[in-house]
Amino acid sequence: MGALTQHTWIDLGAAGDVPRLGARKFRLGNETVAVFRTSADEYFAVIDRCPHKGGPLSEGIVSGRTVACPLHGWVIALDNGRAVAPDEGCATTLPLRLVRGRLHLGLRCKGAA
Amino acid sequence: MNGISPSREHLVVVGNGMAGMRTVEELKARAPSRYRITVFGAEPYANYNRIALSAVLAGDKSLDDIVINPRAWYEENGLDLIAGDPVLKLDPVTKTVTSVGGRVARYDRLLLAVGSKPIAPPIPGVNLPGVRAFRDIADVEAMIDAATHRKRAVVIGGGLLGLEAAWGLKRRGMSVAVVHLMTTLMERQLDEPAAHLLQHELDSRGIAFFTNGQTEEIYGTDRVEGVRLADGREVPADFVVLAIGVRPNVALAKQAGLNINRGIVVGDDMRTSDPAVYAVGECIEHNGQTFGLVAPLWEQAKVCAARLAGDAAAVYVPQPVFTSLKITGIDVFSAGALTAADADDDEITLHDAKRGKYKKLVMRGDRVIGAVLYGDVADGTWYLQLMRHSNDIAMIRDRLIFGRAFAEQALGRNEAEMDVAVMPESEQVCGCNGVNQGKIRATIAAKHLTTLDQVRAHTKASASCGQCTPIVRAILAQTVGGAAPAEKAAAMCGCTEFGHDEVRKAIVARGLRTQADARRELGWKNADGCQKCRPALNYYLLCAWPGEYRDDSRSRFVNERVHANIQKDGTYSVVPRMWGGVTTPRELRAIADAAEKHGIPTVKVTGGQRIDMLGARKDQLPGIWADLNQAGLVSGHAYGKALRTVKTCVGSEWCRFGTQDSTGLGIKIEKMCWGSYTPHKVKLAVSGCPRNCAEATIKDLGVVCIEAGYDIMVGGNGGVTVRVTDKLVRVTTEAEVLEYVGAFLQLYREEAHYLERTAPWIERHGIEYLKRLLVDDAENRRALYARFLYSQRFWQTDPWAERAAGADAHEYAALETVG
Ligand code: SRM
Ligand SMILES: Cc1cc2nc3c(=O)[nH]c(=O)nc-3n(C[C@H](O)[C@H](O)[C@H](O)COP(=O)(O)OP(=O)(O)OC[C@H]3O[C@@H](n4cnc5c(N)ncnc54)[C@H](O)[C@@H]3O)c2cc1C
Ligand code: SF4
Ligand code: FES
């Protein structure tokens, strides 16, 4: 999939600023992006909106590669945004990479491809 | 791996029963490949639990349930099993045994474990069809068959075996009479009062007794028709069980010229008079003593195996043993001396005929040398321990008879767990199956066992007569740390098999001080845990280690992490405390000012007698709190699994019906309790009279004031399922109310499951349980109260003030805008 997609990368800041087993929020236009950090120091970027009723995922409890939404407890996989069964739905994930200790968020750039 | 090397010595075992196979097991554990082993067994079965034949007869177990070593075990261990072919001849000169089927085996070492034979009385008719002993599977099959085809059974012999046979046949629908030679039943294990209670109980279950009954003849033409006693009494029967005792099986040894007396004589090394021949079990005589219970057999097996493995130091030292009767619903325990033997001895007895309970301890000086218990045998194993260790009990003598819990309070300990903690590994716990403390513990740990049933399945401990169940339970509790539930409690979450109770107990018992430790020690499947167990573990740890455990904000639900309630749109609400629902113009002004200054969209009076400011953005929170703090307002913990409110009514200050100062008392209670974290939210109330305007009777704890004092009510809530409180106690002073409140909350804090409110917690245990721990046991109540107050020292700091001053600033920072 990635071969044809071109990204521009935005520097979000130092990875170390995101608390372990927690998240930080970044405003991007009208959206809020939550960057999560797992106990194994993996980082994931997800639009901060629960597929259920829009709850702020960034406030949820992180464990393994999941976060539990604070409003009604749906569990969302951080790597692909999918709600863990029995719930159904998908949060939007965004590409994220770690460059020399800094977080770079990938945005699809129009017109490239 | 079982490659036979011809040079290996050949061990032949005669007797495929409990003592023999235990010896082989012990030997395999010590010297797995030292011998090539052949086992001869007269019965056509693998080794089974003879003790459990009673349970099979009574219909509580099937034959499959009682196999100890299945055939696969013999194969896996490379044993040659010849079952159903008894050994007929032993020749110590050629070192051979010859079986009925003509097999000849040459041995280097021989082990005789041929058990004992039922005694047949020398009277006419013992060989009539319909007369059986009670010793092996064939006997039990015959008895079960009789119960289906015949009507009346007579059991000759009122000892342990006879009574179990009588009960089993009765259970299977026969009419049963017991003929017993002596005046009282089980005269070797029970003294008179206990025997009378026992007879009375069995009598009421429909078993007839002929005591002082000397059987003169078993009569009948083609098969048994009845039993005639020496005094002329006749008892008709179409089935007779002989249970007058057993005699060591010495036939082979005698024929081979080994030294025999009542049994095959062995030394402390379990060797017979022929150094190549060993003997264990009911067939032996050691120091003039023969054996009829399994507990001593396990010791013999161990010593014998050690000797066979080459350990020249192993010696057999007999230990006191106990007897218990395996009849459902009848609890009998007997060990050691039955009565005082001379002037040095004395007896302590407790006899409650009405409740059918009897206890007797035989003392020599300040040592226990015997115990007879009927009806309440829970302390039997403890008395046995005191006997085995010859403990000096002078300190607890006056309490001894009332049992361990009460006696050990005098020593300042009341946990049954204490003693299993100091019990040596080698101490035998389950006499029936010969399992020691170390093995139980090791198996629990290795297999992550959590329930009594699992421990039974894996170790066999407490799987036979059940007498040691309390100790096994205590070891389990101590090892996993859970009062082992009878059935597997629901697991906390998908990360673990353990239930909440087990985890709570393990944290305390094993001194687990961090979540990581707890998850590692208890074998959590996910290193991080999950959103279900993390908040629970966090709470259990902070409850267990006040002042020590560092709260983990990452294991807190968002509300508790940010100290405000999240709303549907992601904004938050702010509820400051109003002590007992009382406020002042100054506080109201501060709230009003803060609401205006920060643009709070909604201000509402809550159902909990205070004011809610709804719709604050997260980044506004520290500022709002700082302003509220200025007026002395602190967090109301409306967001927490914590003390919420103490609602009050106006009470005697103003109300024409008020009996006590309900408002003042409510404020005192709230000042004492605020800040405490609990398994779920906790709401209290104080009403000034039984009109109950503060709705005290649907609160976790409600105080209803009356002229004479205060009724303390517990376990209520509103919500989906409304529950009205139970009355805990009536007290007369405010100080007592405070003590009860603190103690109750602490008990709830220490024992409930996370997210379990007081109502379901109390329903799980019953109000009587709480009364016992809080009302009847003043010392315990005070201790709980003290622990509550101690814990409060660490939690009564206003979380808002800390955060207004900058703590966790990153939590409240405004979003960063990027892109
Ligand atoms: C604010 C308030 C309603 C109000 O505007 O009056 C309120 C609001 C909520 N209640 Fe309540 N309850 C409020 C008084 C009550 C009362 C009345 C009382 O306390 O006397 C009850 C019945 C009494 C009781 O608890 O037994 C009550 C019974 C519940 C229950 C049912 C509890 C139960 O055991 O079944 C829930 C559900 C729960 O906790 O799981 C609940 C849950 C909630 C939650 C936490 C729902 C949620 O998950 O978001 C609401 C949070 C509000 C917030 O974010 O601030 N609320 N709630 C009241 C705050 C009281 C306070 O000052 O702290
Ligand atoms: C119904 C019942 C209930 C009991 N309840 C209890 C209780 O609650 N608690 C307790 O501690 N004890 C109890 N006992 C006693 C306990 O079962 C015995 O103490 C124990 O089984 C003795 O073990 P053992 O190996 O010496 O003899 P056994 O278990 O009898 O084993 C001897 C084996 O050797 C075999 N054998 C004999 N001669 C030969 C031969 N020539 N060749 C080959 N094989 C031979 C026999 O067939 C038998 O299988 C009970 C016994 C019975 C029958
Ligand atoms: S009911 Fe009783 S306590 Fe409540 S206000 Fe009325 S009088 Fe006072
Ligand atoms: S909004 Fe996330 S679970 Fe309902």
Short mmCIF file of N, CA and C in Angstrom, two decimals, chain B residues 436-540:
data_model
loop_
_atom_site.label_atom_id
_atom_site.label_comp_id
_atom_site.label_asym_id
_atom_site.label_seq_id
_atom_site.Cartn_x
_atom_site.Cartn_y
_atom_site.Cartn_z
N ASN B 436 3.42 -34.43 52.34
CA ASN B 436 3.94 -33.52 53.34
C ASN B 436 3.76 -32.08 52.89
N GLN B 437 4.04 -31.20 53.83
CA GLN B 437 3.81 -29.79 53.63
C GLN B 437 4.59 -29.25 52.43
N GLY B 438 5.86 -29.68 52.32
CA GLY B 438 6.71 -29.18 51.25
C GLY B 438 6.17 -29.52 49.88
N LYS B 439 5.68 -30.73 49.77
CA LYS B 439 5.17 -31.18 48.47
C LYS B 439 3.93 -30.39 48.07
N ILE B 440 3.06 -30.13 49.04
CA ILE B 440 1.85 -29.37 48.74
C ILE B 440 2.22 -27.97 48.26
N ARG B 441 3.10 -27.37 49.00
CA ARG B 441 3.52 -26.02 48.67
C ARG B 441 4.17 -25.97 47.28
N ALA B 442 5.07 -26.92 47.05
CA ALA B 442 5.80 -26.92 45.78
C ALA B 442 4.83 -27.13 44.61
N THR B 443 3.85 -28.01 44.81
CA THR B 443 2.93 -28.28 43.72
C THR B 443 2.04 -27.07 43.46
N ILE B 444 1.62 -26.42 44.53
CA ILE B 444 0.79 -25.22 44.36
C ILE B 444 1.54 -24.19 43.53
N ALA B 445 2.82 -24.03 43.88
CA ALA B 445 3.61 -23.02 43.18
C ALA B 445 3.87 -23.43 41.73
N ALA B 446 4.27 -24.68 41.53
CA ALA B 446 4.66 -25.10 40.20
C ALA B 446 3.48 -25.12 39.25
N LYS B 447 2.33 -25.50 39.77
CA LYS B 447 1.18 -25.66 38.87
C LYS B 447 0.20 -24.50 39.00
N HIS B 448 0.59 -23.49 39.74
CA HIS B 448 -0.27 -22.31 39.94
C HIS B 448 -1.66 -22.71 40.40
N LEU B 449 -1.73 -23.55 41.39
CA LEU B 449 -3.03 -24.01 41.86
C LEU B 449 -3.67 -22.94 42.73
N THR B 450 -4.97 -22.86 42.64
CA THR B 450 -5.65 -21.83 43.43
C THR B 450 -6.83 -22.37 44.22
N THR B 451 -7.26 -23.58 43.93
CA THR B 451 -8.42 -24.06 44.67
C THR B 451 -8.09 -25.37 45.37
N LEU B 452 -8.89 -25.65 46.37
CA LEU B 452 -8.70 -26.87 47.13
C LEU B 452 -8.84 -28.09 46.21
N ASP B 453 -9.81 -28.02 45.32
CA ASP B 453 -10.00 -29.15 44.41
C ASP B 453 -8.78 -29.41 43.55
N GLN B 454 -8.18 -28.34 43.09
CA GLN B 454 -6.97 -28.52 42.28
C GLN B 454 -5.86 -29.13 43.11
N VAL B 455 -5.72 -28.67 44.35
CA VAL B 455 -4.66 -29.22 45.19
C VAL B 455 -4.93 -30.70 45.43
N ARG B 456 -6.20 -31.04 45.62
CA ARG B 456 -6.54 -32.45 45.80
C ARG B 456 -6.17 -33.24 44.56
N ALA B 457 -6.51 -32.69 43.41
CA ALA B 457 -6.27 -33.42 42.17
C ALA B 457 -4.77 -33.61 41.95
N HIS B 458 -3.99 -32.60 42.24
CA HIS B 458 -2.57 -32.69 41.91
C HIS B 458 -1.71 -33.34 42.99
N THR B 459 -2.14 -33.23 44.25
CA THR B 459 -1.27 -33.78 45.30
C THR B 459 -1.92 -34.94 46.03
N LYS B 460 -3.21 -35.11 45.87
CA LYS B 460 -3.97 -36.11 46.60
C LYS B 460 -4.19 -35.71 48.06
N ALA B 461 -3.54 -34.63 48.48
CA ALA B 461 -3.72 -34.22 49.87
C ALA B 461 -5.19 -33.87 50.11
N SER B 462 -5.72 -34.34 51.21
CA SER B 462 -7.10 -34.12 51.65
C SER B 462 -8.12 -34.77 50.70
N ALA B 463 -7.64 -35.68 49.86
CA ALA B 463 -8.58 -36.29 48.90
C ALA B 463 -9.21 -37.57 49.45
N SER B 464 -8.77 -38.01 50.63
CA SER B 464 -9.33 -39.27 51.11
C SER B 464 -10.28 -39.09 52.28
N CYS B 465 -9.74 -39.01 53.51
CA CYS B 465 -10.67 -38.93 54.63
C CYS B 465 -11.08 -37.48 54.89
N GLY B 466 -10.32 -36.54 54.38
CA GLY B 466 -10.72 -35.14 54.48
C GLY B 466 -10.34 -34.46 55.77
N GLN B 467 -9.73 -35.20 56.68
CA GLN B 467 -9.41 -34.66 57.99
C GLN B 467 -8.44 -33.48 57.91
N CYS B 468 -7.56 -33.52 56.96
CA CYS B 468 -6.52 -32.49 56.91
C CYS B 468 -6.96 -31.28 56.09
N THR B 469 -8.21 -31.29 55.65
CA THR B 469 -8.66 -30.19 54.80
C THR B 469 -8.33 -28.79 55.35
N PRO B 470 -8.58 -28.55 56.66
CA PRO B 470 -8.26 -27.19 57.14
C PRO B 470 -6.78 -26.83 56.97
N ILE B 471 -5.90 -27.79 57.17
CA ILE B 471 -4.48 -27.47 57.03
C ILE B 471 -4.13 -27.24 55.57
N VAL B 472 -4.66 -28.10 54.70
CA VAL B 472 -4.37 -27.93 53.28
C VAL B 472 -4.87 -26.57 52.81
N ARG B 473 -6.06 -26.23 53.30
CA ARG B 473 -6.62 -24.93 52.95
C ARG B 473 -5.70 -23.80 53.43
N ALA B 474 -5.21 -23.97 54.65
CA ALA B 474 -4.34 -22.93 55.21
C ALA B 474 -3.04 -22.83 54.43
N ILE B 475 -2.50 -23.96 54.02
CA ILE B 475 -1.26 -23.92 53.23
C ILE B 475 -1.52 -23.24 51.90
N LEU B 476 -2.65 -23.59 51.31
CA LEU B 476 -3.01 -22.97 50.03
C LEU B 476 -3.15 -21.47 50.22
N ALA B 477 -3.86 -21.12 51.28
CA ALA B 477 -4.08 -19.70 51.54
C ALA B 477 -2.75 -19.00 51.70
N GLN B 478 -1.87 -19.67 52.42
CA GLN B 478 -0.60 -19.04 52.70
C GLN B 478 0.29 -18.98 51.48
N THR B 479 0.19 -19.97 50.63
CA THR B 479 1.06 -19.99 49.47
C THR B 479 0.57 -19.05 48.38
N VAL B 480 -0.70 -19.21 48.03
CA VAL B 480 -1.22 -18.25 47.04
C VAL B 480 -1.69 -17.00 47.70
N GLY B 481 -1.94 -17.15 49.02
CA GLY B 481 -2.45 -15.99 49.69
C GLY B 481 -3.95 -15.85 49.60
N GLY B 482 -4.70 -16.85 49.18
CA GLY B 482 -6.14 -16.66 49.16
C GLY B 482 -6.80 -17.62 50.11
N ALA B 483 -7.82 -17.22 50.80
CA ALA B 483 -8.60 -18.19 51.54
C ALA B 483 -9.19 -19.03 50.44
N ALA B 484 -8.67 -20.23 50.27
CA ALA B 484 -9.00 -20.97 49.07
C ALA B 484 -10.48 -21.24 48.99
N PRO B 485 -11.09 -20.76 47.98
CA PRO B 485 -12.52 -20.98 47.86
C PRO B 485 -12.81 -22.41 47.45
N ALA B 486 -13.98 -22.90 47.79
CA ALA B 486 -14.31 -24.28 47.46
C ALA B 486 -14.33 -24.47 45.95
N GLU B 487 -14.85 -23.47 45.28
CA GLU B 487 -14.83 -23.55 43.84
C GLU B 487 -14.01 -22.42 43.29
N LYS B 488 -13.61 -22.58 42.07
CA LYS B 488 -12.77 -21.57 41.48
C LYS B 488 -13.53 -20.26 41.37
N ALA B 489 -12.97 -19.23 41.99
CA ALA B 489 -13.61 -17.93 41.91
C ALA B 489 -13.38 -17.37 40.51
N ALA B 490 -14.30 -16.51 40.08
CA ALA B 490 -14.14 -15.92 38.76
C ALA B 490 -12.81 -15.17 38.71
N ALA B 491 -12.12 -15.30 37.61
CA ALA B 491 -10.85 -14.63 37.46
C ALA B 491 -11.08 -13.12 37.41
N MET B 492 -10.04 -12.37 37.84
CA MET B 492 -10.16 -10.92 37.86
C MET B 492 -10.39 -10.36 36.47
N CYS B 493 -9.67 -10.94 35.50
CA CYS B 493 -9.77 -10.48 34.12
C CYS B 493 -9.02 -11.49 33.28
N GLY B 494 -8.92 -11.23 32.01
CA GLY B 494 -8.26 -12.18 31.12
C GLY B 494 -6.76 -12.32 31.35
N CYS B 495 -6.18 -11.46 32.18
CA CYS B 495 -4.73 -11.51 32.39
C CYS B 495 -4.33 -12.58 33.39
N THR B 496 -5.28 -13.09 34.15
CA THR B 496 -4.93 -14.00 35.24
C THR B 496 -6.06 -14.98 35.49
N GLU B 497 -5.70 -16.09 36.11
CA GLU B 497 -6.71 -17.06 36.51
C GLU B 497 -7.21 -16.75 37.92
N PHE B 498 -6.46 -15.92 38.62
CA PHE B 498 -6.78 -15.68 40.02
C PHE B 498 -8.00 -14.77 40.17
N GLY B 499 -8.76 -15.04 41.19
CA GLY B 499 -9.87 -14.17 41.52
C GLY B 499 -9.40 -13.04 42.42
N HIS B 500 -10.28 -12.10 42.68
CA HIS B 500 -9.91 -10.94 43.48
C HIS B 500 -9.40 -11.32 44.86
N ASP B 501 -10.10 -12.25 45.52
CA ASP B 501 -9.69 -12.60 46.88
C ASP B 501 -8.28 -13.15 46.91
N GLU B 502 -8.02 -14.02 45.94
CA GLU B 502 -6.71 -14.66 45.92
C GLU B 502 -5.62 -13.63 45.72
N VAL B 503 -5.89 -12.69 44.82
CA VAL B 503 -4.88 -11.68 44.56
C VAL B 503 -4.66 -10.81 45.79
N ARG B 504 -5.77 -10.40 46.41
CA ARG B 504 -5.64 -9.56 47.61
C ARG B 504 -4.82 -10.25 48.67
N LYS B 505 -5.15 -11.52 48.93
CA LYS B 505 -4.44 -12.24 49.98
C LYS B 505 -2.98 -12.43 49.62
N ALA B 506 -2.72 -12.71 48.34
CA ALA B 506 -1.33 -12.94 47.93
C ALA B 506 -0.50 -11.68 48.12
N ILE B 507 -1.09 -10.53 47.85
CA ILE B 507 -0.36 -9.27 48.00
C ILE B 507 0.13 -9.13 49.44
N VAL B 508 -0.76 -9.43 50.36
CA VAL B 508 -0.40 -9.29 51.77
C VAL B 508 0.53 -10.42 52.20
N ALA B 509 0.12 -11.66 51.87
CA ALA B 509 0.87 -12.81 52.38
C ALA B 509 2.28 -12.85 51.81
N ARG B 510 2.43 -12.48 50.55
CA ARG B 510 3.75 -12.59 49.95
C ARG B 510 4.49 -11.26 49.92
N GLY B 511 3.86 -10.26 50.53
CA GLY B 511 4.53 -8.97 50.61
C GLY B 511 4.81 -8.36 49.24
N LEU B 512 3.87 -8.48 48.31
CA LEU B 512 4.07 -7.91 46.98
C LEU B 512 3.82 -6.42 47.07
N ARG B 513 4.82 -5.64 46.64
CA ARG B 513 4.73 -4.22 46.91
C ARG B 513 4.55 -3.34 45.69
N THR B 514 4.72 -3.91 44.51
CA THR B 514 4.45 -3.12 43.32
C THR B 514 3.58 -3.93 42.38
N GLN B 515 2.97 -3.22 41.44
CA GLN B 515 2.14 -3.94 40.48
C GLN B 515 2.99 -4.91 39.67
N ALA B 516 4.17 -4.45 39.30
CA ALA B 516 5.03 -5.32 38.48
C ALA B 516 5.34 -6.61 39.24
N ASP B 517 5.65 -6.47 40.53
CA ASP B 517 5.92 -7.67 41.35
C ASP B 517 4.71 -8.58 41.37
N ALA B 518 3.56 -7.97 41.60
CA ALA B 518 2.35 -8.78 41.73
C ALA B 518 2.08 -9.52 40.43
N ARG B 519 2.21 -8.82 39.32
CA ARG B 519 1.91 -9.48 38.05
C ARG B 519 2.92 -10.57 37.76
N ARG B 520 4.17 -10.31 38.11
CA ARG B 520 5.20 -11.32 37.84
C ARG B 520 5.00 -12.52 38.75
N GLU B 521 4.86 -12.26 40.05
CA GLU B 521 4.75 -13.35 41.02
C GLU B 521 3.51 -14.21 40.79
N LEU B 522 2.46 -13.57 40.34
CA LEU B 522 1.22 -14.32 40.18
C LEU B 522 1.02 -14.79 38.75
N GLY B 523 2.04 -14.64 37.95
CA GLY B 523 2.01 -15.23 36.62
C GLY B 523 1.02 -14.57 35.67
N TRP B 524 0.92 -13.26 35.74
CA TRP B 524 0.03 -12.53 34.83
C TRP B 524 0.38 -12.83 33.38
N LYS B 525 -0.63 -12.90 32.53
CA LYS B 525 -0.36 -13.21 31.13
C LYS B 525 0.12 -11.97 30.35
N ASN B 526 -0.32 -10.80 30.75
CA ASN B 526 0.12 -9.58 30.07
C ASN B 526 0.95 -8.75 31.03
N ALA B 527 2.11 -8.37 30.56
CA ALA B 527 3.02 -7.63 31.44
C ALA B 527 2.38 -6.34 31.96
N ASP B 528 1.64 -5.64 31.11
CA ASP B 528 1.03 -4.38 31.53
C ASP B 528 -0.25 -4.58 32.32
N GLY B 529 -0.81 -5.79 32.33
CA GLY B 529 -2.16 -5.94 32.84
C GLY B 529 -3.13 -5.33 31.83
N CYS B 530 -4.32 -5.00 32.27
CA CYS B 530 -5.28 -4.38 31.35
C CYS B 530 -6.10 -3.36 32.11
N GLN B 531 -7.04 -2.76 31.41
CA GLN B 531 -7.82 -1.69 32.05
C GLN B 531 -8.69 -2.21 33.19
N LYS B 532 -8.89 -3.53 33.25
CA LYS B 532 -9.69 -4.07 34.35
C LYS B 532 -8.83 -4.33 35.58
N CYS B 533 -7.70 -5.01 35.39
CA CYS B 533 -6.94 -5.40 36.58
C CYS B 533 -6.03 -4.29 37.10
N ARG B 534 -5.62 -3.38 36.22
CA ARG B 534 -4.67 -2.38 36.71
C ARG B 534 -5.25 -1.49 37.80
N PRO B 535 -6.45 -0.93 37.58
CA PRO B 535 -7.01 -0.12 38.67
C PRO B 535 -7.23 -0.94 39.94
N ALA B 536 -7.61 -2.20 39.76
CA ALA B 536 -7.85 -3.05 40.93
C ALA B 536 -6.56 -3.30 41.69
N LEU B 537 -5.52 -3.70 40.95
CA LEU B 537 -4.22 -3.95 41.61
C LEU B 537 -3.72 -2.69 42.30
N ASN B 538 -3.86 -1.57 41.61
CA ASN B 538 -3.40 -0.31 42.17
C ASN B 538 -4.10 -0.05 43.51
N TYR B 539 -5.41 -0.30 43.52
CA TYR B 539 -6.14 -0.09 44.75
C TYR B 539 -5.71 -1.09 45.83
N TYR B 540 -5.61 -2.36 45.47
CA TYR B 540 -5.25 -3.37 46.47
C TYR B 540 -3.90 -3.05 47.10
#
